[in-house]
Amino acid sequence: MAKLMLEVNNLNVSIKVKQKVYPALEDITFKVNENQVVGVVGESGSGKSLTAQSILGILPANTEVTGSIKLENDELINKSSKAWQKLRSNEVSLIFQEPMTALNPLMKVGKQISEVLRKHTNYSNNECYRKTIDILKEVGLKRPESIYHSYTHELSGGMRQRIVIAIALVNNPKLIIADEPTTALDVTIQAQIIDLLKDIMKKRNGAMLFISHDWGVISQVCDYVLVMYAGKIVEQGPMENLISNPQHPYTKGLLKAIPDFKKRGEALYSIPLRVPALTERRKGNWPYIEITEENKQVVADIFPEILQRETKE
Amino acid sequence: MRFLVKKLVSFIATIFIVSLLIFFIFNILPGSPAQAILGVDADEQQVKLLEEELGLNEPLHLRYIHWIIGIAQGDLGVSYKYGQPVAEVLKDRIPISFSLAVIALILTVVIGIPLGILIAKTDGKWSSIILSMITQLGISTPSFWLGFILIMVFAVKFGLFPTYGFIPWSENLGEALKSVFLPSLAIAVGNIAIVIRYLKNSILDQTKEDYVRTAIVKGLGANEIMYNHVLRNALLPVLTVLGLITADTLGGSIIIENVFALPGLGSLLVTSIESRDFPLIQSLILIISLIIILANFTVDLLYKVIDPRIRV
Amino acid sequence: MQRKSITLYIGAVLVSILFLMMIVSFFWTPYGPNEMNTKIALQAPSWTYPFGTDNFGRDIFSRILEGSKTAFLVGITSIMIALTFGFIIGGIAGYFGGIVDEVLMRIIDSILAIPGILFAIMLVSVFNTGMQNTILALGIMGIPTFARVIRSGFMQVKEFDFVKSSKVKGAGSFRIIFKHILPNIFSQIIVASTLFFSGAILAESGLSYLGLGVQPPDPSWGRMLSEAQAYMTNAPWYIGITGIFIVLLVLGFNMLGDGLRDLKEKRN
Ligand SMILES: Nc1ncnc2c1ncn2[C@@H]1O[C@H](COP(=O)(O)OP(=O)(O)O)[C@@H](O)[C@H]1O
Ligand SMILES: [Mg+2]
């Protein structure tokens, strides 16, 4: 049995907008094991980033959380900010989507990496420097000594993303969350970064939560996948099962919408529903879609649970 | 190199335009200086004679060129009133105005920046509303009136500072500082308020940036994030008002010197206007303007030092 | 209530009260503002003389009421001068763009490097002192600020499709300026005017304090302060109260301007 790293149980997050409370995440439950890459896939607005933010304790102030998030059996919900500081980058760290803005433009990148070690370890300056150079090499940057003394504007998007990854890795966290780590990059660079992440995961015995709206990326990296829609996990399971034998119509729809999977000449499918905006949601009413005469059939096809609920009433 | 060249060209162009403007105002606008010196009753003959004596009968462009060349060589003209070279008249007064301005600027930075950070940290609470009212008040208070209030409270009532006059630095450092402290503070208060305001807004803007989130995820504490990351970024926009603040400090010192009877450039300017000592006024205004243009230029260069994105 | 609107609200109230005071002073002051009676010189505030009396025994309250006229007059007329010339210069720069714009803005920026008060002092030293010359100097001092605002307004609006299309349709320049550009930059001009008003009041009081601004018999708060200076110790209220009125008026316009700007930004 693989060791359990992260266990999320009945996580609910609600967001207050103009004095009203709306459900943003409902009943999120999943696990991440050691050596496992768990993917989170879903359209924009489905709550992927909020899930990541919950695990890192960086939810915005207008939110309320219930449920349980355990990292190696340590409950994270309601930790003090001092305790969070110790956890972050030691136990769990994050790779951001936007390498262009995720780094401080006025600080040398080397310092932005070694800062993590300075904060969390007792290494001497020299050791911090050496470790930083090592991690720069590990994320595939050539001439690490000169990179160390560069500023972000002197680096390309791909190089910056490698720096962001280095920051996330440098203190050997047990869990790494990557929130759309390749979305902002060119296709070729995307492939390089994905290879790098795969490599790193192979070398280290860490666990990773990999967030993307892109099935193509998810299918390359992940062992296990969660499919999200409007703040709820629609379906989850091992990668192969999900792709070869999806259960939920929404998952099927998402898979149909992938360009690589479509047959030649066939028009690209897209799911004919948009993700409801936060303020359109009412608790207990998932998937929050207002049913009209026109969309009735479509909704029934994609979210059959709605019909079950309606017949029950 | 582009940045430096561009800034240098703009620096020189600004000096040229400002000097031309000052010259224009003093020499083309109606009213002959000679007439002004001699008074309205003077007859034409006298006026002509004086004009010749002052070199006012030369063509305009030559007069401008002579003036500028003179200034470049340190010859600022001869004061009508003192009958001395202007440079000589200014010599003893420059250190006074300089001390005043430098101390005012130091106070602005030393008080303004910490308070700006403090207010940014308390943002959203009632205290921050009250503090922002106080900054509004600081910006709206005439520095010379504030000077009176400071004199009444700290000099007259508590006797902590002299009420007026300047004690040279060479005589007694402590007393010299005391003699310029209140006037410097009076000038600084408005600028402190401006720094607080800019810095506060800038910090709040920066806090929303992604790199701050990265810093949080690194496990850094609020203070580490503020001082290692946010502050430097937040200071950049404040730097752009530093030129403005320098200008304001020098402008403020003109009036304040009269409140505290400090024999600096500002009080000299006012007395020379009263005596219509045009060469002196003209050179004085040019000098003060040059100092400000130089300060702006320095701020531009400082920008370069702080922001690595600006290429030399 | 929102914090932003508190600023606007306080600013508007302050300005309205002082404006009303100014209107009242045309019809009524408790005493003649120039009525001297040395027997009652430098009296502390009391029921008969709410703000006390000055060194000539004049009622300070009446003189402050009278002085508010000057403050508003100087503010409003100097804005009109600055706005008119600022509009012409900024309009030309913004409308034509290119080299014309570059040269004009270069000059404007250079002038902005000189502190306003120094610029005003320079002009007054040539024009001579007095109310009219002060207004003229402050008006000229304001031209660069307004020229900048109006130019950027022109630049923005010029790119709007409806302006381009009405140009294509052959609408005359004047028509375009008055129908499209002016309404669009109106709010910016209001904000700039409000903030400039407070700058002009500060500058006027400074000039008048130095004896380079408004001259007797015209009333002026700045002038009153320079008279009050000599009696700082035995009549502190004279300096205190007079200054407070300058502060209130400047504060009022500053807050009003800031509030309006926030309101405008929120709308966009
Ligand atoms: N701070 C916030 N305030 C209001 N709404 C928010 C906030 N953060 C996220 N949301 C909303 O919550 C929903 C989920 O957001 P997010 O987790 O960012 O989606 P994803 O990462 O899957 O695209 C979206 O509808 C988003 O608009
Ligand atoms: Mg997201």
mmCIF file with all atom_site columns, C-alpha atoms in Angstrom, chain A residues 115-203:
data_model
loop_
_atom_site.group_PDB
_atom_site.id
_atom_site.type_symbol
_atom_site.label_atom_id
_atom_site.label_alt_id
_atom_site.label_comp_id
_atom_site.label_asym_id
_atom_site.label_entity_id
_atom_site.label_seq_id
_atom_site.pdbx_PDB_ins_code
_atom_site.Cartn_x
_atom_site.Cartn_y
_atom_site.Cartn_z
_atom_site.occupancy
_atom_site.B_iso_or_equiv
_atom_site.pdbx_formal_charge
_atom_site.auth_seq_id
_atom_site.auth_comp_id
_atom_site.auth_asym_id
_atom_site.auth_atom_id
_atom_site.pdbx_PDB_model_num
ATOM 1  C CA . GLU A 1 115 ? 15.196 32.951 0.414   1.00 0.00 ? 115 GLU A CA 1
ATOM 2  C CA . VAL A 1 116 ? 13.108 29.834 0.976   1.00 0.00 ? 116 VAL A CA 1
ATOM 3  C CA . LEU A 1 117 ? 16.089 28.005 2.451   1.00 0.00 ? 117 LEU A CA 1
ATOM 4  C CA . ARG A 1 118 ? 17.087 30.978 4.533   1.00 0.00 ? 118 ARG A CA 1
ATOM 5  C CA . LYS A 1 119 ? 13.611 31.060 6.028   1.00 0.00 ? 119 LYS A CA 1
ATOM 6  C CA . HIS A 1 120 ? 13.113 27.375 6.700   1.00 0.00 ? 120 HIS A CA 1
ATOM 7  C CA . THR A 1 121 ? 16.564 25.884 7.281   1.00 0.00 ? 121 THR A CA 1
ATOM 8  C CA . ASN A 1 122 ? 19.696 26.661 9.248   1.00 0.00 ? 122 ASN A CA 1
ATOM 9  C CA . TYR A 1 123 ? 21.956 26.410 6.246   1.00 0.00 ? 123 TYR A CA 1
ATOM 10 C CA . SER A 1 124 ? 24.850 28.842 6.029   1.00 0.00 ? 124 SER A CA 1
ATOM 11 C CA . ASN A 1 125 ? 24.882 31.380 3.233   1.00 0.00 ? 125 ASN A CA 1
ATOM 12 C CA . ASN A 1 126 ? 27.273 29.197 1.352   1.00 0.00 ? 126 ASN A CA 1
ATOM 13 C CA . GLU A 1 127 ? 25.103 26.114 1.649   1.00 0.00 ? 127 GLU A CA 1
ATOM 14 C CA . CYS A 1 128 ? 22.049 28.104 0.592   1.00 0.00 ? 128 CYS A CA 1
ATOM 15 C CA . TYR A 1 129 ? 23.920 29.259 -2.482  1.00 0.00 ? 129 TYR A CA 1
ATOM 16 C CA . ARG A 1 130 ? 25.085 25.745 -3.350  1.00 0.00 ? 130 ARG A CA 1
ATOM 17 C CA . LYS A 1 131 ? 21.623 24.268 -2.884  1.00 0.00 ? 131 LYS A CA 1
ATOM 18 C CA . THR A 1 132 ? 20.193 26.983 -5.085  1.00 0.00 ? 132 THR A CA 1
ATOM 19 C CA . ILE A 1 133 ? 22.711 26.287 -7.820  1.00 0.00 ? 133 ILE A CA 1
ATOM 20 C CA . ASP A 1 134 ? 21.883 22.581 -7.515  1.00 0.00 ? 134 ASP A CA 1
ATOM 21 C CA . ILE A 1 135 ? 18.170 23.163 -7.906  1.00 0.00 ? 135 ILE A CA 1
ATOM 22 C CA . LEU A 1 136 ? 18.762 25.474 -10.865 1.00 0.00 ? 136 LEU A CA 1
ATOM 23 C CA . LYS A 1 137 ? 20.627 22.613 -12.511 1.00 0.00 ? 137 LYS A CA 1
ATOM 24 C CA . GLU A 1 138 ? 17.906 20.185 -11.580 1.00 0.00 ? 138 GLU A CA 1
ATOM 25 C CA . VAL A 1 139 ? 15.222 22.259 -13.287 1.00 0.00 ? 139 VAL A CA 1
ATOM 26 C CA . GLY A 1 140 ? 17.351 22.164 -16.408 1.00 0.00 ? 140 GLY A CA 1
ATOM 27 C CA . LEU A 1 141 ? 18.854 25.633 -16.479 1.00 0.00 ? 141 LEU A CA 1
ATOM 28 C CA . LYS A 1 142 ? 22.274 25.862 -18.005 1.00 0.00 ? 142 LYS A CA 1
ATOM 29 C CA . ARG A 1 143 ? 24.865 28.249 -16.589 1.00 0.00 ? 143 ARG A CA 1
ATOM 30 C CA . PRO A 1 144 ? 23.142 28.319 -13.180 1.00 0.00 ? 144 PRO A CA 1
ATOM 31 C CA . GLU A 1 145 ? 25.699 30.748 -11.738 1.00 0.00 ? 145 GLU A CA 1
ATOM 32 C CA . SER A 1 146 ? 24.782 33.464 -14.178 1.00 0.00 ? 146 SER A CA 1
ATOM 33 C CA . ILE A 1 147 ? 21.078 32.684 -13.898 1.00 0.00 ? 147 ILE A CA 1
ATOM 34 C CA . TYR A 1 148 ? 21.429 33.107 -10.140 1.00 0.00 ? 148 TYR A CA 1
ATOM 35 C CA . HIS A 1 149 ? 22.325 36.750 -10.669 1.00 0.00 ? 149 HIS A CA 1
ATOM 36 C CA . SER A 1 150 ? 19.692 37.487 -13.301 1.00 0.00 ? 150 SER A CA 1
ATOM 37 C CA . TYR A 1 151 ? 16.507 39.441 -12.947 1.00 0.00 ? 151 TYR A CA 1
ATOM 38 C CA . THR A 1 152 ? 13.249 38.049 -14.274 1.00 0.00 ? 152 THR A CA 1
ATOM 39 C CA . HIS A 1 153 ? 13.041 40.433 -17.215 1.00 0.00 ? 153 HIS A CA 1
ATOM 40 C CA . GLU A 1 154 ? 16.266 38.957 -18.525 1.00 0.00 ? 154 GLU A CA 1
ATOM 41 C CA . LEU A 1 155 ? 14.752 35.468 -18.729 1.00 0.00 ? 155 LEU A CA 1
ATOM 42 C CA . SER A 1 156 ? 12.333 33.887 -21.173 1.00 0.00 ? 156 SER A CA 1
ATOM 43 C CA . GLY A 1 157 ? 8.901  32.593 -20.151 1.00 0.00 ? 157 GLY A CA 1
ATOM 44 C CA . GLY A 1 158 ? 10.105 29.005 -20.076 1.00 0.00 ? 158 GLY A CA 1
ATOM 45 C CA . MET A 1 159 ? 13.130 29.901 -17.953 1.00 0.00 ? 159 MET A CA 1
ATOM 46 C CA . ARG A 1 160 ? 10.958 31.807 -15.543 1.00 0.00 ? 160 ARG A CA 1
ATOM 47 C CA . GLN A 1 161 ? 8.655  28.867 -15.168 1.00 0.00 ? 161 GLN A CA 1
ATOM 48 C CA . ARG A 1 162 ? 11.684 26.737 -14.359 1.00 0.00 ? 162 ARG A CA 1
ATOM 49 C CA . ILE A 1 163 ? 12.593 29.265 -11.666 1.00 0.00 ? 163 ILE A CA 1
ATOM 50 C CA . VAL A 1 164 ? 9.056  29.061 -10.280 1.00 0.00 ? 164 VAL A CA 1
ATOM 51 C CA . ILE A 1 165 ? 9.392  25.288 -10.213 1.00 0.00 ? 165 ILE A CA 1
ATOM 52 C CA . ALA A 1 166 ? 12.774 25.583 -8.512  1.00 0.00 ? 166 ALA A CA 1
ATOM 53 C CA . ILE A 1 167 ? 11.238 27.750 -5.804  1.00 0.00 ? 167 ILE A CA 1
ATOM 54 C CA . ALA A 1 168 ? 8.546  25.150 -5.248  1.00 0.00 ? 168 ALA A CA 1
ATOM 55 C CA . LEU A 1 169 ? 11.028 22.287 -5.099  1.00 0.00 ? 169 LEU A CA 1
ATOM 56 C CA . VAL A 1 170 ? 14.011 23.727 -3.312  1.00 0.00 ? 170 VAL A CA 1
ATOM 57 C CA . ASN A 1 171 ? 12.883 22.827 0.179   1.00 0.00 ? 171 ASN A CA 1
ATOM 58 C CA . ASN A 1 172 ? 11.757 19.281 -0.730  1.00 0.00 ? 172 ASN A CA 1
ATOM 59 C CA . PRO A 1 173 ? 8.069  19.605 0.051   1.00 0.00 ? 173 PRO A CA 1
ATOM 60 C CA . LYS A 1 174 ? 6.029  16.428 0.401   1.00 0.00 ? 174 LYS A CA 1
ATOM 61 C CA . LEU A 1 175 ? 3.216  17.699 -1.753  1.00 0.00 ? 175 LEU A CA 1
ATOM 62 C CA . ILE A 1 176 ? 3.530  19.941 -4.790  1.00 0.00 ? 176 ILE A CA 1
ATOM 63 C CA . ILE A 1 177 ? 0.509  21.608 -6.275  1.00 0.00 ? 177 ILE A CA 1
ATOM 64 C CA . ALA A 1 178 ? 0.869  22.764 -9.858  1.00 0.00 ? 178 ALA A CA 1
ATOM 65 C CA . ASP A 1 179 ? -1.920 25.118 -10.900 1.00 0.00 ? 179 ASP A CA 1
ATOM 66 C CA . GLU A 1 180 ? -1.984 25.237 -14.704 1.00 0.00 ? 180 GLU A CA 1
ATOM 67 C CA . PRO A 1 181 ? 1.833  25.272 -14.800 1.00 0.00 ? 181 PRO A CA 1
ATOM 68 C CA . THR A 1 182 ? 2.010  25.221 -18.587 1.00 0.00 ? 182 THR A CA 1
ATOM 69 C CA . THR A 1 183 ? -1.066 27.148 -19.646 1.00 0.00 ? 183 THR A CA 1
ATOM 70 C CA . ALA A 1 184 ? 0.731  30.445 -20.166 1.00 0.00 ? 184 ALA A CA 1
ATOM 71 C CA . LEU A 1 185 ? 3.574  28.915 -22.202 1.00 0.00 ? 185 LEU A CA 1
ATOM 72 C CA . ASP A 1 186 ? 4.197  28.232 -25.896 1.00 0.00 ? 186 ASP A CA 1
ATOM 73 C CA . VAL A 1 187 ? 3.469  24.698 -27.046 1.00 0.00 ? 187 VAL A CA 1
ATOM 74 C CA . THR A 1 188 ? 7.112  23.646 -27.404 1.00 0.00 ? 188 THR A CA 1
ATOM 75 C CA . ILE A 1 189 ? 8.034  25.074 -24.019 1.00 0.00 ? 189 ILE A CA 1
ATOM 76 C CA . GLN A 1 190 ? 4.926  23.426 -22.593 1.00 0.00 ? 190 GLN A CA 1
ATOM 77 C CA . ALA A 1 191 ? 6.244  20.040 -23.644 1.00 0.00 ? 191 ALA A CA 1
ATOM 78 C CA . GLN A 1 192 ? 9.639  20.758 -22.072 1.00 0.00 ? 192 GLN A CA 1
ATOM 79 C CA . ILE A 1 193 ? 8.100  21.794 -18.784 1.00 0.00 ? 193 ILE A CA 1
ATOM 80 C CA . ILE A 1 194 ? 5.869  18.743 -18.714 1.00 0.00 ? 194 ILE A CA 1
ATOM 81 C CA . ASP A 1 195 ? 8.883  16.516 -19.296 1.00 0.00 ? 195 ASP A CA 1
ATOM 82 C CA . LEU A 1 196 ? 10.713 18.300 -16.544 1.00 0.00 ? 196 LEU A CA 1
ATOM 83 C CA . LEU A 1 197 ? 7.851  17.829 -14.081 1.00 0.00 ? 197 LEU A CA 1
ATOM 84 C CA . LYS A 1 198 ? 7.537  14.159 -14.988 1.00 0.00 ? 198 LYS A CA 1
ATOM 85 C CA . ASP A 1 199 ? 11.272 13.709 -14.511 1.00 0.00 ? 199 ASP A CA 1
ATOM 86 C CA . ILE A 1 200 ? 11.276 15.398 -11.184 1.00 0.00 ? 200 ILE A CA 1
ATOM 87 C CA . MET A 1 201 ? 8.341  13.373 -9.923  1.00 0.00 ? 201 MET A CA 1
ATOM 88 C CA . LYS A 1 202 ? 10.115 10.209 -10.928 1.00 0.00 ? 202 LYS A CA 1
ATOM 89 C CA . LYS A 1 203 ? 13.277 11.217 -9.045  1.00 0.00 ? 203 LYS A CA 1
#
